Every structure is written in C-alpha cells, then in structure tokens.
Short mmCIF file of C-alpha atoms and ligand atoms in Angstrom, two decimals:
data_model
loop_
_atom_site.label_atom_id
_atom_site.label_comp_id
_atom_site.label_asym_id
_atom_site.label_seq_id
_atom_site.Cartn_x
_atom_site.Cartn_y
_atom_site.Cartn_z
CA MET R 1 79.17 113.67 78.94
CA PRO R 2 82.31 111.79 79.75
CA ALA R 3 82.64 108.87 81.56
CA PHE R 4 83.90 108.49 84.99
CA THR R 5 86.25 106.34 85.92
CA ALA R 6 87.95 104.17 88.65
CA THR R 7 90.33 101.61 89.56
CA ALA R 8 91.16 100.01 92.98
CA PRO R 9 93.51 97.68 93.52
CA ALA R 10 94.24 93.79 94.71
CA LYS R 11 95.09 93.10 97.47
CA ILE R 12 97.00 90.44 100.29
CA ILE R 13 98.15 90.36 103.29
CA LEU R 14 101.37 89.77 103.97
CA PHE R 15 101.12 88.76 107.49
CA GLY R 16 98.45 89.02 110.25
CA GLU R 17 95.28 87.33 108.80
CA HIS R 18 92.31 86.52 111.31
CA ALA R 19 94.83 88.24 114.55
CA VAL R 20 94.00 91.59 113.10
CA VAL R 21 90.25 90.61 113.70
CA TYR R 22 91.60 90.33 117.49
CA GLY R 23 93.04 93.84 117.48
CA ARG R 24 96.67 92.42 116.63
CA PRO R 25 98.78 94.16 113.88
CA ALA R 26 98.57 93.47 110.14
CA ILE R 27 100.40 93.57 107.26
CA ALA R 28 98.70 94.27 103.57
CA VAL R 29 99.50 95.08 100.56
CA PRO R 30 97.87 96.54 96.73
CA VAL R 31 98.56 94.20 94.31
CA PRO R 32 98.17 96.80 91.11
CA ALA R 33 98.35 93.71 88.40
CA LEU R 34 94.38 92.95 88.92
CA GLN R 35 92.35 95.84 89.61
CA ALA R 36 88.72 96.20 89.65
CA ARG R 37 87.43 99.02 87.86
CA ALA R 38 83.28 100.93 87.54
CA ILE R 39 82.76 103.78 85.16
CA VAL R 40 79.85 105.71 85.19
CA ARG R 41 77.77 107.28 82.49
CA ALA R 42 74.47 109.94 82.46
CA ASP R 43 72.18 108.37 80.91
CA VAL R 44 69.65 111.21 79.96
CA ARG R 45 67.44 108.71 77.93
CA ALA R 46 66.99 107.01 81.09
CA ARG R 47 63.17 108.10 83.51
CA PRO R 48 65.11 110.70 85.47
CA GLY R 49 67.30 109.35 88.67
CA SER R 50 67.33 105.99 87.30
CA VAL R 51 70.50 103.76 88.56
CA ARG R 52 71.33 101.07 86.25
CA LEU R 53 74.04 98.84 87.70
CA ILE R 54 76.18 96.33 85.14
CA ALA R 55 78.19 93.63 86.87
CA PRO R 56 79.13 90.78 83.67
CA ALA R 57 81.14 88.77 86.03
CA ILE R 58 78.76 88.41 87.96
CA GLU R 59 75.43 88.71 85.65
CA LEU R 60 73.67 91.71 86.82
CA ASP R 61 72.33 94.28 84.92
CA ALA R 62 69.37 95.68 87.22
CA THR R 63 67.79 98.75 88.40
CA LEU R 64 68.88 100.38 91.68
CA SER R 65 65.65 100.33 93.30
CA ASP R 66 65.05 97.26 92.38
CA LEU R 67 68.08 95.18 94.13
CA PRO R 68 68.36 94.72 97.63
CA PRO R 69 68.40 97.27 100.58
CA ALA R 70 71.81 95.50 101.81
CA HIS R 71 72.70 94.58 98.34
CA PRO R 72 76.41 95.64 98.51
CA LEU R 73 76.93 97.92 95.07
CA ARG R 74 73.48 99.54 96.16
CA ARG R 75 75.04 99.94 99.85
CA ALA R 76 78.00 101.59 98.67
CA VAL R 77 75.82 103.75 95.86
CA GLU R 78 73.29 104.95 99.02
CA LEU R 79 76.73 105.39 101.29
CA THR R 80 78.82 108.00 98.15
CA ALA R 81 75.43 110.00 97.93
CA GLU R 82 74.18 110.08 101.09
CA THR R 83 77.80 111.54 102.74
CA LEU R 84 77.79 113.83 99.12
CA HIS R 85 74.66 115.14 100.18
CA ALA R 86 73.12 114.08 97.04
CA PRO R 87 69.38 112.42 97.23
CA HIS R 88 69.50 112.86 94.00
CA ILE R 89 71.63 111.43 91.45
CA PRO R 90 71.64 111.84 88.18
CA SER R 91 70.38 109.07 85.94
CA CYS R 92 73.30 107.04 84.98
CA GLN R 93 74.27 103.63 84.49
CA ILE R 94 77.16 102.46 86.25
CA THR R 95 79.50 99.36 84.65
CA ILE R 96 81.17 97.15 87.04
CA GLN R 97 84.26 95.16 85.63
CA SER R 98 86.95 92.71 87.75
CA THR R 99 90.40 90.94 87.26
CA ILE R 100 90.22 90.42 90.41
CA PRO R 101 88.47 86.42 91.64
CA VAL R 102 86.16 87.01 93.93
CA ALA R 103 85.83 85.12 97.28
CA ALA R 104 89.83 84.44 97.12
CA GLY R 105 90.68 86.56 99.72
CA MET R 106 92.30 89.35 97.51
CA GLY R 107 89.93 91.61 98.47
CA SER R 108 88.05 92.26 95.13
CA GLY R 109 84.84 93.21 97.14
CA ALA R 110 86.96 96.37 98.92
CA ALA R 111 88.04 97.02 95.84
CA VAL R 112 84.81 96.27 93.34
CA SER R 113 83.69 99.28 95.89
CA VAL R 114 86.36 101.76 96.17
CA ALA R 115 86.08 102.23 92.73
CA LEU R 116 82.61 102.59 92.17
CA ILE R 117 81.85 105.14 95.74
CA ARG R 118 85.11 106.91 93.58
CA ALA R 119 83.97 107.14 90.51
CA LEU R 120 80.62 108.14 91.95
CA ALA R 121 81.44 110.39 93.92
CA ALA R 122 83.44 112.47 90.42
CA TYR R 123 80.14 111.92 88.97
CA LEU R 124 78.53 113.87 91.39
CA GLY R 125 81.47 117.04 91.30
CA HIS R 126 83.84 115.41 94.32
CA PRO R 127 85.68 113.55 94.60
CA LEU R 128 86.65 111.76 97.69
CA PRO R 129 89.29 111.98 100.31
CA SER R 130 91.34 108.08 100.41
CA GLU R 131 90.04 108.30 104.18
CA THR R 132 86.38 108.89 103.20
CA VAL R 133 86.02 106.17 100.44
CA SER R 134 88.25 104.09 103.37
CA ALA R 135 85.36 104.63 105.32
CA LEU R 136 82.53 103.77 103.12
CA ALA R 137 83.79 100.91 101.92
CA PHE R 138 84.27 99.55 105.30
CA GLU R 139 79.77 100.24 105.28
CA VAL R 140 80.15 97.68 102.94
CA GLU R 141 82.75 95.53 103.70
CA LYS R 142 79.86 94.81 107.25
CA ILE R 143 77.73 93.36 104.46
CA HIS R 144 80.85 91.08 102.70
CA HIS R 145 82.48 90.02 105.80
CA GLY R 146 79.88 90.43 108.61
CA ASN R 147 83.19 91.94 111.72
CA PRO R 148 85.24 93.51 109.23
CA SER R 149 88.98 94.49 110.52
CA GLY R 150 88.98 96.96 108.21
CA VAL R 151 92.27 96.36 106.53
CA ASP R 152 91.25 95.45 103.50
CA ASN R 153 89.06 98.37 102.52
CA THR R 154 91.89 100.45 104.01
CA VAL R 155 94.41 99.10 101.99
CA ILE R 156 92.68 99.33 98.78
CA ALA R 157 92.27 102.70 99.14
CA LEU R 158 94.76 104.26 100.10
CA GLU R 159 96.76 101.61 97.63
CA ARG R 160 100.33 102.24 99.52
CA ALA R 161 101.44 99.14 101.75
CA VAL R 162 100.19 99.77 105.58
CA TYR R 163 100.62 98.22 108.94
CA PHE R 164 96.78 98.09 110.06
CA VAL R 165 96.12 97.28 113.69
CA ARG R 166 92.18 97.93 113.67
CA GLY R 167 90.43 101.23 115.33
CA LYS R 168 93.36 103.21 114.52
CA ALA R 169 94.81 105.03 111.79
CA PRO R 170 97.12 102.43 109.71
CA GLN R 171 99.83 103.25 109.36
CA LEU R 172 101.90 103.27 105.54
CA LEU R 173 104.80 101.22 105.42
CA SER R 174 108.06 101.57 103.17
CA ILE R 175 109.43 98.55 102.30
CA HIS R 176 112.81 99.64 101.17
CA VAL R 177 114.32 96.65 99.84
CA PRO R 178 112.17 95.06 97.63
CA PHE R 179 111.20 91.40 96.95
CA GLN R 180 109.19 90.00 95.05
CA LEU R 181 105.94 87.11 96.18
CA VAL R 182 104.09 84.56 93.29
CA ILE R 183 100.37 84.47 93.79
CA ALA R 184 98.59 81.54 93.23
CA ASP R 185 94.98 80.15 93.30
CA SER R 186 93.70 76.99 95.02
CA GLY R 187 90.33 78.05 92.73
CA ILE R 188 88.56 76.96 95.54
CA ALA R 189 86.23 79.71 97.14
CA SER R 190 86.01 79.96 100.20
CA PRO R 191 83.70 82.86 101.55
CA THR R 192 85.70 84.93 104.28
CA ALA R 193 82.85 85.43 106.77
CA GLN R 194 82.12 81.91 107.52
CA VAL R 195 86.69 81.50 108.17
CA VAL R 196 85.63 84.36 110.02
CA SER R 197 82.40 83.36 112.15
CA ASP R 198 84.27 79.65 112.66
CA VAL R 199 87.44 81.54 113.89
CA ARG R 200 85.00 83.20 115.94
CA SER R 201 83.86 80.05 117.73
CA ALA R 202 87.13 78.26 118.50
CA TRP R 203 87.76 81.44 119.87
CA GLN R 204 84.81 81.73 122.09
CA LYS R 205 85.60 77.62 123.12
CA ASN R 206 89.47 78.42 123.91
CA GLN R 207 90.51 81.61 124.72
CA ALA R 208 93.55 81.38 125.96
CA GLU R 209 94.84 78.96 123.06
CA TYR R 210 93.35 81.09 120.43
CA GLU R 211 94.77 84.38 122.59
CA GLU R 212 98.49 82.68 122.21
CA LEU R 213 97.78 81.45 118.62
CA PHE R 214 97.70 85.40 117.85
CA ASP R 215 100.18 87.01 120.01
CA GLN R 216 102.51 84.77 118.28
CA ILE R 217 101.12 86.21 114.75
CA ALA R 218 102.07 89.63 116.53
CA THR R 219 105.40 89.02 116.62
CA ILE R 220 106.43 88.02 113.08
CA VAL R 221 104.84 91.21 112.00
CA THR R 222 105.86 93.58 114.43
CA ASN R 223 109.73 92.02 113.50
CA ALA R 224 108.47 92.26 109.62
CA LEU R 225 107.81 96.25 110.66
CA ILE R 226 111.45 96.70 112.21
CA LEU R 227 112.43 94.50 109.25
CA PHE R 228 110.38 96.24 106.49
CA GLU R 229 111.43 100.31 107.43
CA LYS R 230 115.60 99.34 108.00
CA THR R 231 116.53 101.65 104.95
CA GLY R 232 120.25 99.51 104.44
CA LEU R 233 120.81 96.37 105.09
CA THR R 234 123.60 94.59 107.58
CA GLU R 235 122.52 91.23 106.29
CA THR R 236 122.98 90.06 102.16
CA GLN R 237 119.62 90.29 100.16
CA GLY R 238 119.08 85.96 100.91
CA ASP R 239 119.38 87.10 104.59
CA TYR R 240 116.62 89.02 104.19
CA LEU R 241 114.80 86.30 101.80
CA THR R 242 115.13 84.10 103.88
CA THR R 243 114.00 85.65 107.39
CA LEU R 244 111.19 86.50 105.97
CA GLY R 245 110.27 83.44 104.11
CA SER R 246 110.34 81.62 107.75
CA TRP R 247 108.61 84.89 109.65
CA MET R 248 105.61 83.27 106.54
CA ASN R 249 106.01 79.65 107.30
CA GLU R 250 105.29 80.52 110.59
CA ASN R 251 102.73 82.19 110.39
CA GLN R 252 101.11 79.84 107.93
CA ALA R 253 102.02 77.00 110.80
CA LEU R 254 99.85 79.17 113.67
CA LEU R 255 96.78 79.82 110.63
CA ARG R 256 97.12 76.09 110.21
CA LYS R 257 96.34 75.27 113.81
CA MET R 258 94.05 78.58 114.08
CA GLY R 259 92.09 75.82 111.72
CA VAL R 260 91.91 78.35 108.64
CA SER R 261 94.19 76.55 105.81
CA CYS R 262 92.73 73.28 104.15
CA PRO R 263 94.69 70.64 102.02
CA GLU R 264 94.86 72.23 99.54
CA LEU R 265 96.51 75.23 100.34
CA ASP R 266 99.10 72.84 102.14
CA ARG R 267 99.78 71.44 99.28
CA LEU R 268 100.22 74.48 97.02
CA VAL R 269 102.27 76.10 100.16
CA GLU R 270 104.30 73.21 100.59
CA ILE R 271 105.12 72.32 96.42
CA ALA R 272 106.60 75.72 96.65
CA ARG R 273 108.99 75.80 99.50
CA GLN R 274 109.60 72.45 97.99
CA ALA R 275 110.71 74.10 93.72
CA GLY R 276 112.93 76.74 96.21
CA ALA R 277 110.44 79.53 97.69
CA TYR R 278 111.89 80.70 100.96
CA GLY R 279 108.34 80.75 102.18
CA ALA R 280 105.14 80.84 101.68
CA LYS R 281 101.94 80.99 103.40
CA LEU R 282 98.23 81.24 102.91
CA SER R 283 96.23 85.19 101.84
CA GLY R 284 93.36 85.97 103.90
CA GLY R 285 90.42 84.33 104.86
CA GLY R 286 91.76 81.08 104.22
CA ARG R 287 90.33 77.74 103.45
CA GLY R 288 90.44 78.15 99.77
CA GLY R 289 92.09 81.44 97.79
CA ASN R 290 95.45 82.29 97.13
CA MET R 291 99.07 81.25 99.40
CA ILE R 292 101.79 83.83 98.28
CA ALA R 293 105.12 82.54 97.53
CA LEU R 294 108.61 84.74 98.58
CA VAL R 295 110.59 84.23 95.85
CA ASP R 296 113.63 85.68 93.85
CA GLU R 297 114.74 85.84 90.72
CA GLU R 298 116.70 82.30 90.53
CA ASN R 299 113.77 80.08 91.04
CA LYS R 300 111.15 82.01 90.36
CA PRO R 301 110.25 80.10 87.09
CA SER R 302 110.85 76.98 89.19
CA VAL R 303 108.26 78.38 91.61
CA ILE R 304 106.02 79.46 89.12
CA ARG R 305 105.36 76.34 87.46
CA ALA R 306 104.89 74.03 90.26
CA LEU R 307 102.13 75.81 91.14
CA GLU R 308 100.82 75.47 87.95
CA GLU R 309 101.46 71.64 87.37
CA ALA R 310 99.89 71.07 90.61
CA GLY R 311 97.04 72.95 89.63
CA ALA R 312 96.86 76.87 90.52
CA ASN R 313 93.92 78.11 88.84
CA ARG R 314 95.98 81.63 87.73
CA VAL R 315 99.90 81.79 89.23
CA ILE R 316 101.00 85.50 89.11
CA SER R 317 104.31 86.82 90.11
CA THR R 318 104.55 91.09 91.59
CA ALA R 319 107.35 92.43 93.37
CA ILE R 320 106.31 94.48 96.20
CA GLY R 321 108.37 97.09 98.28
CA GLY R 322 111.64 99.53 96.43
CA ASP R 323 110.31 102.10 97.97
O1 PMV W 1 89.03 89.26 102.42
P1 PMV W 1 90.33 88.22 102.32
O2 PMV W 1 89.18 87.23 102.42
O3 PMV W 1 91.46 88.54 102.49
O4 PMV W 1 90.40 88.01 104.05
C1 PMV W 1 90.79 89.45 105.36
C2 PMV W 1 90.98 89.61 106.17
C3 PMV W 1 91.13 88.74 107.29
O5 PMV W 1 91.45 89.17 108.17
C4 PMV W 1 90.85 87.13 107.44
C5 PMV W 1 89.04 89.21 107.95
C6 PMV W 1 89.77 91.03 108.23
O6 PMV W 1 89.09 91.37 108.15
O7 PMV W 1 90.67 91.25 108.74
#
C-alpha cells in the first residue's frame, strides 16, 4: 500500500497579530520554505485499529490510544476520523516531520495539524477540502492557543496570503507587487497561549487603552490591504517599500506598547533597520520567536549578515507576492 504524504507551509503575520484576537483584521502569508510533513503508511502487521504516531522532533513514538485525549496529534487524528465517519482507522503508522521552529510565531502547530489531517484523510480515501482542513486544525489550535483567532490555520490550510477577520470567511489576497522579507529567529521559545493570555489580562485592566492600540493596528492593516490590491503602482518601487516598511515600524511600536515584544526582539528589529531594512517588526505571538524585516536585493545581504552576527538563530529570506 502506498504512503500518503501531505505538507503544509509555515506562516508569518505581516500586520495585525494580537489585535486580530479582538476582531480587528490581520494580513498573513504562507512561507513555503519551511514545512511540516505527515506521512501515513498502512501497517498490516500491527494489531487491528492500531495507530502509531512518530514525531522525532518532539521525541514522540506512541500509540494513539496511549496519548492523553487532549494531545494535539491525537485530537487531529480523532477529529479527522469523526468528520469522515470512520470510527475504525485501518492500522497505520503516522510520521510527522517539520522544519518549522516550535513556539516561534511561525504556525508550527497549525502546520503539523494541517499536514496530518490532509494525509490521514487521503489515507482514509476521502481527501478533504482546504476549508474543512482549516476548520479541523482550528479545533486543534484551541489546545495550543486557548483562544486562537483562527488566522494561523486559515493561511496555512489555504496556502495563500489572506486578509483575515475572526469569525468571517477569509479574503484571499493578491499581493501584486512583490517584496522580500528576511525572517530571523530570536531563539527564544515563547508559547503563544501565554502571551495571548497576558494581553487579555492587560486589556481587562485597561480596555480603553488597548482598544485604541487595536484600532491603530487595524488602520495599518486596512491601508496595507489597499496598497497590496493595487495592480499598478503610481509610486516607485522604493516608495512602495518605504511605505510598507514604515507601517511595519508603526505596527512594532504598537506591539511594544501592548507589551508583547522583548529586549531580544527589539534588538534584532533595531539591528535590521540599521543595516538598511525598510522596516521591521516581530511576527506572531511575540516575547520571542521570529522577527521580519523588509528588504530589497541591495540591502538584503547586509541585513542577513547583521542579524546573523547579532546571534539570530536561523535567518532566511523569502519572496512575498507577485501574483
Ligand atoms: O501562533 P503565532 O505565535 O504565530 O501567533 C498567532 C497570532 C496571535 O494573533 C498572537 C494569536 C491568534 O490566535 O491570532
């Protein structure tokens, strides 16, 4: 029997993290250079109904029924089986591999769920549409995040740039004029659930101030949507990048006020700007994880070098848009 394999990309949030939890829009894009992969193989020698899960990155090699019911991988398998009305999964071995850093704001949990749900659905003979895969991954995200907005599972399952508002159908976004980002990992693992919960406490204590911060972020996201949707630019490429970069800087300043940055991220952001980036900000939950910097062909090498010299864990560059 053949192996059923599915992959899912990492993601970054260009604008709008955290505010998106409170009903404001966000723009997120997939990063296909980093991927999660799930491989499902029938295991005819195993006892009937046995599902073995192997995820070397988290040193997991366990039988499904031995995992706690709220384990994200177990939940993803069971939700898929329930959705397909397949109470008895034919014995199989599921291997998870991923190059996406964990707890780093790049959607590693959502990407693993999406890849796993897709591969398992194919193994069970009923590939699922992306919207259903996203909805199931959202259920698993609730374990990881507590109160997820749904942006991660959406952008990762659809594998397209999205303009996302919680609870609404996502708008697929065509970013007509391409640009390049450098993505650098602070190396600090920061579980999103904790930061989201801290923002919730701060918001409860000071709703007026936080609502105002969220509104200011929403304005940036709306302006970015308008800019991205323009087919022909009236401004030069340099002006386009300068505008986008200044919005990234503004968004970062608002995230700092919200208390979700940290000295290490602030430092990497500052170093990227000094090395010539048009703008830089954290991406995702914050307090660690990744930052992104907007670059062009000319300043990309110096920004990458500066971030590497500053001790960033893994520095990659990726092209966004051009569709
Ligand atoms: O999973 P992360 O760390 O990329 O962050 C998700 C973005 C947040 O807005 C902080 C949370 C959410 O559910 O939208």
